[in-house]
Short mmCIF file of C-alpha atoms and ligand atoms in Angstrom, two decimals:
data_model
loop_
_atom_site.label_atom_id
_atom_site.label_comp_id
_atom_site.label_asym_id
_atom_site.label_seq_id
_atom_site.Cartn_x
_atom_site.Cartn_y
_atom_site.Cartn_z
CA MET A 1123 19.24 -31.57 31.21
CA ASN A 1124 20.86 -34.93 29.13
CA PRO A 1125 24.25 -36.72 30.75
CA PHE A 1126 27.07 -35.61 29.04
CA ASN A 1127 31.14 -35.44 28.49
CA PHE A 1128 32.87 -32.37 28.90
CA THR A 1129 36.71 -32.38 28.23
CA GLN A 1130 38.74 -28.72 27.61
CA PRO A 1131 41.58 -29.36 25.30
CA LYS A 1132 43.76 -26.72 25.97
CA ASP A 1133 44.89 -27.08 22.55
CA VAL A 1134 43.64 -26.49 19.04
CA GLU A 1135 44.70 -30.19 17.43
CA GLY A 1136 43.32 -31.10 21.04
CA VAL A 1137 39.77 -29.58 20.20
CA LEU A 1138 39.98 -30.91 16.34
CA SER A 1139 39.66 -34.52 17.59
CA GLN A 1140 37.27 -34.01 20.39
CA LEU A 1141 35.55 -32.19 17.22
CA ALA A 1142 36.78 -35.12 15.41
CA ASN A 1143 34.95 -37.78 16.89
CA GLY A 1144 30.92 -36.05 17.30
CA ALA A 1145 31.45 -33.62 20.29
CA ARG A 1146 29.60 -30.11 20.58
CA PRO A 1147 31.74 -27.18 21.03
CA ILE A 1148 31.44 -24.50 24.05
CA ALA A 1149 32.10 -21.09 23.81
CA GLY A 1150 30.22 -18.24 25.30
CA GLY A 1151 27.12 -21.11 25.25
CA THR A 1152 24.58 -18.63 24.89
CA ASN A 1153 22.59 -19.95 22.82
CA LEU A 1154 23.80 -24.02 23.19
CA LEU A 1155 22.81 -23.73 27.71
CA ASP A 1156 19.64 -22.95 26.59
CA LEU A 1157 18.48 -25.27 23.73
CA MET A 1158 20.52 -28.08 26.87
CA LYS A 1159 18.11 -27.15 29.09
CA GLU A 1160 14.98 -27.32 26.94
CA GLY A 1161 16.02 -30.69 25.71
CA VAL A 1162 16.52 -29.20 22.07
CA MET A 1163 19.83 -29.78 21.70
CA THR A 1164 20.48 -33.61 23.67
CA PRO A 1165 25.09 -33.58 22.46
CA SER A 1166 26.42 -36.95 24.26
CA GLN A 1167 30.19 -35.07 24.04
CA VAL A 1168 30.87 -31.44 24.53
CA VAL A 1169 34.19 -29.09 24.41
CA ASP A 1170 34.90 -26.03 25.67
CA ILE A 1171 36.59 -23.83 23.57
CA ASN A 1172 37.30 -21.12 25.59
CA ALA A 1173 41.28 -22.97 26.92
CA ILE A 1174 42.40 -21.87 23.12
CA ALA A 1175 41.46 -18.44 22.57
CA THR A 1176 45.58 -17.85 23.65
CA ALA A 1177 45.65 -19.43 20.23
CA GLY A 1178 44.87 -16.08 19.08
CA LEU A 1179 41.95 -17.45 18.30
CA ASP A 1180 40.89 -13.93 20.40
CA ARG A 1181 42.62 -12.03 18.59
CA ILE A 1182 40.67 -8.65 16.64
CA GLU A 1183 43.69 -7.64 14.01
CA ASP A 1184 45.34 -5.78 11.37
CA ALA A 1185 45.37 -7.42 7.82
CA GLY A 1186 47.41 -5.30 6.80
CA ASP A 1187 45.87 -4.43 3.47
CA GLY A 1188 43.01 -2.57 5.07
CA GLY A 1189 40.83 -5.67 6.25
CA LEU A 1190 40.34 -7.93 9.00
CA ARG A 1191 40.72 -10.97 10.95
CA LEU A 1192 38.37 -11.26 13.38
CA GLY A 1193 39.04 -13.92 16.43
CA ALA A 1194 35.97 -16.60 16.34
CA LEU A 1195 36.14 -16.37 20.00
CA ALA A 1196 36.68 -13.17 20.60
CA ARG A 1197 33.26 -11.55 22.46
CA ASN A 1198 30.83 -9.67 20.75
CA ALA A 1199 31.64 -6.90 22.79
CA ASP A 1200 35.10 -6.40 22.20
CA THR A 1201 34.19 -6.29 18.78
CA ALA A 1202 31.90 -3.80 18.50
CA TYR A 1203 34.01 -2.11 20.37
CA HIS A 1204 37.04 -2.40 19.38
CA PRO A 1205 38.68 0.84 17.54
CA LEU A 1206 40.02 -0.99 14.13
CA VAL A 1207 36.43 -2.36 13.79
CA ARG A 1208 34.82 1.26 14.56
CA GLU A 1209 37.17 2.95 12.34
CA ARG A 1210 37.06 0.77 9.27
CA TYR A 1211 33.28 -1.76 9.96
CA PRO A 1212 30.53 0.67 11.76
CA LEU A 1213 28.49 -0.77 10.07
CA LEU A 1214 29.44 -4.13 11.66
CA SER A 1215 29.88 -2.02 14.99
CA SER A 1216 26.05 -0.71 14.88
CA ALA A 1217 24.68 -4.74 13.23
CA ILE A 1218 26.87 -6.06 16.68
CA LEU A 1219 25.39 -3.58 19.11
CA ALA A 1220 21.52 -3.72 17.46
CA GLY A 1221 21.95 -7.06 18.98
CA ALA A 1222 20.68 -9.15 22.35
CA SER A 1223 21.96 -7.24 25.69
CA PRO A 1224 25.22 -6.29 26.98
CA GLN A 1225 25.71 -9.30 29.11
CA LEU A 1226 24.63 -11.91 26.26
CA ARG A 1227 27.12 -9.28 24.58
CA ASN A 1228 29.56 -9.64 26.80
CA MET A 1229 29.50 -13.48 26.33
CA ALA A 1230 28.51 -13.90 22.96
CA THR A 1231 31.20 -15.19 21.07
CA ASN A 1232 32.26 -14.38 17.44
CA GLY A 1233 32.02 -17.99 15.71
CA GLY A 1234 29.28 -18.56 18.00
CA ASN A 1235 26.97 -15.83 16.16
CA LEU A 1236 27.35 -17.28 13.41
CA LEU A 1237 26.62 -21.00 14.68
CA GLN A 1238 23.22 -19.44 16.61
CA ARG A 1239 19.88 -21.68 15.90
CA THR A 1240 16.96 -20.19 15.25
CA ARG A 1241 13.85 -18.35 17.64
CA CYS A 1242 11.33 -20.13 16.18
CA VAL A 1243 8.94 -20.92 19.49
CA TYR A 1244 8.27 -24.80 17.76
CA PHE A 1245 11.93 -25.60 17.50
CA TYR A 1246 11.80 -24.59 20.93
CA ASP A 1247 9.09 -26.75 22.78
CA ALA A 1248 11.12 -30.58 22.50
CA GLY A 1249 7.24 -32.24 23.09
CA VAL A 1250 5.84 -30.56 19.82
CA PRO A 1251 6.78 -31.63 16.11
CA CYS A 1252 9.56 -29.65 14.03
CA ASN A 1253 11.35 -30.70 10.99
CA LYS A 1254 14.62 -28.71 11.61
CA ARG A 1255 14.87 -30.17 15.49
CA GLU A 1256 13.13 -33.61 14.13
CA PRO A 1257 13.64 -33.87 10.87
CA GLY A 1258 9.86 -35.78 8.78
CA THR A 1259 7.70 -34.44 11.53
CA GLY A 1260 6.09 -31.67 10.27
CA CYS A 1261 6.55 -27.35 10.14
CA PRO A 1262 3.97 -25.93 12.63
CA ALA A 1263 4.69 -22.85 11.75
CA LYS A 1264 3.39 -22.69 9.07
CA HIS A 1265 0.17 -22.62 9.55
CA GLY A 1266 0.54 -21.18 13.69
CA VAL A 1267 2.18 -19.10 15.38
CA ASN A 1268 4.26 -16.92 12.40
CA ARG A 1269 5.57 -13.14 13.08
CA GLN A 1270 8.55 -14.28 13.25
CA HIS A 1271 9.89 -16.05 10.33
CA ALA A 1272 10.67 -15.70 6.73
CA ILE A 1273 9.21 -14.24 4.04
CA LEU A 1274 12.17 -15.47 0.86
CA GLY A 1275 13.35 -18.52 0.42
CA ALA A 1276 11.78 -20.62 2.65
CA SER A 1277 10.52 -24.63 2.18
CA GLU A 1278 8.27 -27.13 2.43
CA HIS A 1279 9.84 -27.67 5.16
CA CYS A 1280 10.81 -25.12 7.06
CA ILE A 1281 10.35 -21.27 7.44
CA ALA A 1282 12.55 -20.32 10.21
CA THR A 1283 14.19 -16.88 10.02
CA HIS A 1284 19.17 -16.92 11.45
CA PRO A 1285 18.12 -14.52 14.22
CA SER A 1286 21.37 -12.68 13.81
CA ASP A 1287 22.55 -9.04 13.48
CA MET A 1288 26.27 -8.64 13.28
CA CYS A 1289 25.99 -11.74 10.30
CA VAL A 1290 23.85 -9.67 8.51
CA ALA A 1291 26.38 -6.92 7.76
CA LEU A 1292 29.21 -10.07 7.29
CA ARG A 1293 27.30 -11.12 4.36
CA ALA A 1294 27.07 -6.83 3.41
CA LEU A 1295 30.42 -6.38 3.99
CA ASP A 1296 31.57 -10.18 2.14
CA ALA A 1297 33.22 -11.41 5.11
CA VAL A 1298 34.83 -15.42 4.59
CA VAL A 1299 34.95 -17.09 7.47
CA HIS A 1300 38.11 -19.47 7.73
CA VAL A 1301 37.45 -23.01 9.31
CA ARG A 1302 40.16 -25.70 10.18
CA ALA A 1303 39.94 -29.15 10.46
CA LYS A 1304 42.17 -32.52 12.03
CA ASP A 1305 42.88 -33.04 7.93
CA GLY A 1306 43.20 -29.18 7.00
CA GLU A 1307 41.76 -25.69 6.33
CA ARG A 1308 39.40 -23.98 4.03
CA GLU A 1309 37.41 -20.21 3.73
CA ILE A 1310 33.86 -20.34 3.00
CA PRO A 1311 32.37 -16.86 1.74
CA PHE A 1312 29.72 -15.46 3.87
CA GLY A 1313 26.81 -15.83 1.75
CA GLU A 1314 27.78 -19.85 1.00
CA PHE A 1315 28.15 -19.94 5.27
CA HIS A 1316 24.27 -19.92 6.08
CA ARG A 1317 21.59 -22.29 4.23
CA LEU A 1318 18.49 -22.33 2.63
CA PRO A 1319 16.19 -24.93 4.65
CA GLY A 1320 15.16 -26.50 0.95
CA GLU A 1321 15.00 -30.40 2.22
CA ARG A 1322 16.96 -30.34 5.03
CA PRO A 1323 15.68 -27.96 7.32
CA GLU A 1324 18.32 -29.30 10.26
CA LEU A 1325 21.44 -27.87 8.09
CA ASP A 1326 22.05 -24.11 9.26
CA SER A 1327 25.62 -24.01 7.40
CA THR A 1328 27.60 -24.86 5.85
CA LEU A 1329 29.93 -25.96 8.06
CA ARG A 1330 31.18 -29.96 8.28
CA PRO A 1331 31.28 -31.95 11.14
CA GLY A 1332 34.41 -31.42 12.47
CA GLU A 1333 35.29 -28.28 11.08
CA LEU A 1334 35.44 -25.35 14.13
CA ILE A 1335 35.78 -21.88 12.71
CA THR A 1336 39.64 -19.67 13.64
CA HIS A 1337 38.40 -16.35 12.41
CA ILE A 1338 36.24 -13.97 10.02
CA ALA A 1339 37.63 -12.62 7.17
CA LEU A 1340 36.66 -8.69 6.63
CA PRO A 1341 37.89 -7.32 3.11
CA ASP A 1342 38.41 -3.75 3.23
CA ALA A 1343 35.44 -1.50 2.99
CA ALA A 1344 36.47 1.92 3.21
CA ARG A 1345 34.87 3.49 0.34
CA PHE A 1346 31.69 2.56 2.02
CA VAL A 1347 32.54 4.03 6.14
CA ASP A 1348 31.20 6.58 5.54
CA HIS A 1349 27.57 5.74 4.59
CA SER A 1350 26.71 3.39 6.10
CA ALA A 1351 23.47 2.15 8.37
CA TYR A 1352 21.88 -1.09 9.98
CA ILE A 1353 18.51 -0.55 10.67
CA LYS A 1354 16.58 -2.79 12.93
CA VAL A 1355 12.78 -3.09 13.15
CA ARG A 1356 11.37 -4.65 16.50
CA GLU A 1357 9.04 -4.85 19.13
CA ARG A 1358 10.91 -3.11 21.50
CA LEU A 1359 13.86 -1.07 21.55
CA SER A 1360 16.38 -3.75 23.33
CA TYR A 1361 16.97 -8.00 24.00
CA ALA A 1362 14.67 -8.69 20.39
CA PHE A 1363 15.44 -10.46 17.51
CA ALA A 1364 14.55 -8.11 14.91
CA LEU A 1365 10.96 -8.87 12.23
CA VAL A 1366 13.00 -6.92 9.68
CA SER A 1367 17.08 -5.40 9.76
CA VAL A 1368 19.29 -3.92 6.84
CA ALA A 1369 22.17 -3.66 6.92
CA ALA A 1370 23.20 -1.19 3.99
CA ALA A 1371 25.91 0.37 3.21
CA LEU A 1372 26.65 2.65 0.16
CA ASP A 1373 29.93 4.47 -2.10
CA LEU A 1374 29.04 7.90 -3.39
CA ASP A 1375 30.20 10.20 -6.39
CA GLY A 1376 28.46 13.40 -5.10
CA ASP A 1377 24.64 12.29 -5.97
CA THR A 1378 25.54 9.03 -7.15
CA ILE A 1379 25.85 5.49 -7.11
CA ARG A 1380 29.38 4.37 -6.66
CA ALA A 1381 28.47 1.11 -5.48
CA ALA A 1382 26.18 -0.03 -2.84
CA ARG A 1383 26.09 -2.92 -0.44
CA ILE A 1384 22.18 -4.55 1.08
CA ALA A 1385 21.30 -7.45 3.22
CA LEU A 1386 18.72 -7.71 5.01
CA GLY A 1387 17.64 -10.13 8.47
CA GLY A 1388 14.78 -11.13 10.02
CA VAL A 1389 13.12 -11.96 6.45
CA ALA A 1390 15.06 -15.67 5.33
CA HIS A 1391 16.91 -18.82 6.53
CA LYS A 1392 20.25 -17.13 5.72
CA PRO A 1393 21.46 -13.14 5.75
CA TRP A 1394 19.02 -12.05 2.74
CA ARG A 1395 21.18 -10.04 -0.59
CA ILE A 1396 20.76 -9.88 -3.74
CA GLU A 1397 23.61 -8.47 -5.62
CA GLU A 1398 21.98 -7.69 -9.07
CA ALA A 1399 19.68 -4.90 -6.61
CA GLU A 1400 22.96 -4.00 -5.12
CA ARG A 1401 24.51 -3.69 -9.49
CA GLU A 1402 21.13 -2.04 -10.96
CA LEU A 1403 21.47 1.12 -8.46
CA GLU A 1404 24.69 1.95 -9.78
CA GLY A 1405 25.03 5.25 -11.75
CA ARG A 1406 21.60 5.81 -10.18
CA GLN A 1407 20.77 9.24 -7.69
CA ALA A 1408 20.14 8.61 -5.02
CA GLY A 1409 17.32 8.99 -3.90
CA GLU A 1410 13.94 7.19 -3.41
CA ALA A 1411 12.43 6.08 -5.78
CA ALA A 1412 15.98 4.01 -6.88
CA PHE A 1413 15.45 3.65 -4.41
CA THR A 1414 12.44 1.59 -3.75
CA ALA A 1415 13.23 -0.04 -6.81
CA ALA A 1416 16.29 -2.32 -5.33
CA ALA A 1417 13.84 -2.76 -2.77
CA GLU A 1418 10.99 -4.36 -5.73
CA ARG A 1419 13.65 -5.99 -6.87
CA ILE A 1420 15.43 -6.93 -3.99
CA LEU A 1421 11.73 -9.22 -2.29
CA GLN A 1422 10.83 -10.40 -5.97
CA GLY A 1423 9.20 -13.64 -4.99
CA ALA A 1424 8.86 -12.59 -1.59
CA ARG A 1425 5.15 -14.17 0.77
CA GLY A 1426 3.74 -14.28 3.93
CA TRP A 1427 2.79 -17.34 5.96
CA GLY A 1428 -0.44 -15.34 7.72
CA GLN A 1429 0.68 -13.81 10.88
CA ASN A 1430 3.93 -12.17 9.20
CA ASP A 1431 2.25 -10.43 6.28
CA PHE A 1432 3.67 -7.63 7.15
CA LYS A 1433 6.99 -8.21 6.98
CA LEU A 1434 6.15 -7.44 3.12
CA PRO A 1435 5.38 -3.61 3.04
CA LEU A 1436 7.98 -3.77 6.10
CA ALA A 1437 10.93 -4.69 4.74
CA LYS A 1438 10.66 -3.01 1.64
CA ASN A 1439 9.95 0.59 3.77
CA ALA A 1440 13.07 -0.71 6.11
CA ILE A 1441 15.40 -0.83 3.14
CA VAL A 1442 14.33 2.46 1.36
CA GLN A 1443 15.23 4.53 5.25
CA ALA A 1444 18.34 2.47 5.93
CA LEU A 1445 19.50 3.35 2.25
CA MET A 1446 18.10 7.33 2.69
CA SER A 1447 20.33 7.34 6.01
CA ALA A 1448 23.20 5.49 4.70
CA THR A 1449 22.45 8.86 1.93
CA ARG A 1450 22.52 11.43 4.83
CA GLY A 1451 25.71 9.52 6.22
CA THR A 1452 27.31 7.08 8.78
CA ALA A 1453 26.06 8.17 12.02
CA TYR A 1454 29.38 9.23 13.51
CA ALA A 1455 30.35 11.14 10.62
CA ARG A 1456 27.11 12.82 10.45
CA GLY A 1457 27.53 13.64 14.64
CA GLU A 1458 25.06 12.66 16.12
CA LYS A 1459 24.11 9.17 17.89
CA GLU A 1460 21.39 5.96 16.95
FE1 SF4 B 1246 10.54 -26.23 12.93
FE2 SF4 B 1246 11.55 -24.77 10.46
FE3 SF4 B 1246 8.63 -25.33 11.02
FE4 SF4 B 1246 9.94 -23.52 12.80
S1 SF4 B 1246 9.67 -23.33 10.61
S2 SF4 B 1246 8.25 -25.45 13.54
S3 SF4 B 1246 12.47 -24.40 13.00
S4 SF4 B 1246 10.39 -26.55 10.59
#
């Protein structure tokens, strides 16, 4: 590991000053430490932001309008098991609990979950080229080991996927990321927070240098509570990243779809959502025919890279299955455990 300067400010202003000077924030450390030990990230300054949790950044609070405010420093496990999250956003709770392991969820923070980096094997091997790690060096995954890689939204420069489960549910739930810097605050709609690789695969998100995520706002989603499902297809039942995941939520009037939310993980550089496909479901009967049409619309333009060709039929089937499961009812509403 390279030598670095380490600071632990006691207040938000101190953290913002460090970030403005180019320091890399660390909270749970469940991704950054691995990257530093492998020599993939070599920050010269690291700022520990855990002490500012006492400024309210670790709270999960009722927003007063049916929504919730998730502190950036709240731990993933505390978020998933929080009574208000379980009651109002069972989709989010399921997605978080599908990720990582209990030990990692106890340490990982909500802000860190958004900023975790791809698990592309070439990105983690500092001895090989990778456009995301070293722009302009190439993308060996395109003709190499690409079983985990993107089928949507990739560019010739990078075909990596975003590894989060939590973010897939946050995308489906129309979350908004709140950030703060020395010169002010701003809000970023979740669909604009993560990027597609395009010409700049080294940039994962639209977070600007010097900005700190303070919290994630969730709007009222009461109409989706009784009909949601998170399906994650992976190599083994726990502690594995998604090959394909689907967060699905329906607002139903009997069998008729009033509204739908569908987001995919494991298929692109960001959680993938096509809102037009959701609108086309409105007014249709919930069932395999409508869900298959939605899946085909969502996957328009998808392509494989060899080892991940299987993701095309897998994603289509997973979308249909997630929507069928959501139609039957959210797990707790069916009195089942998932
Ligand atoms: Fe690097 Fe992206 Fe290519 Fe992986 S897919 S080797 S992260 S450029």
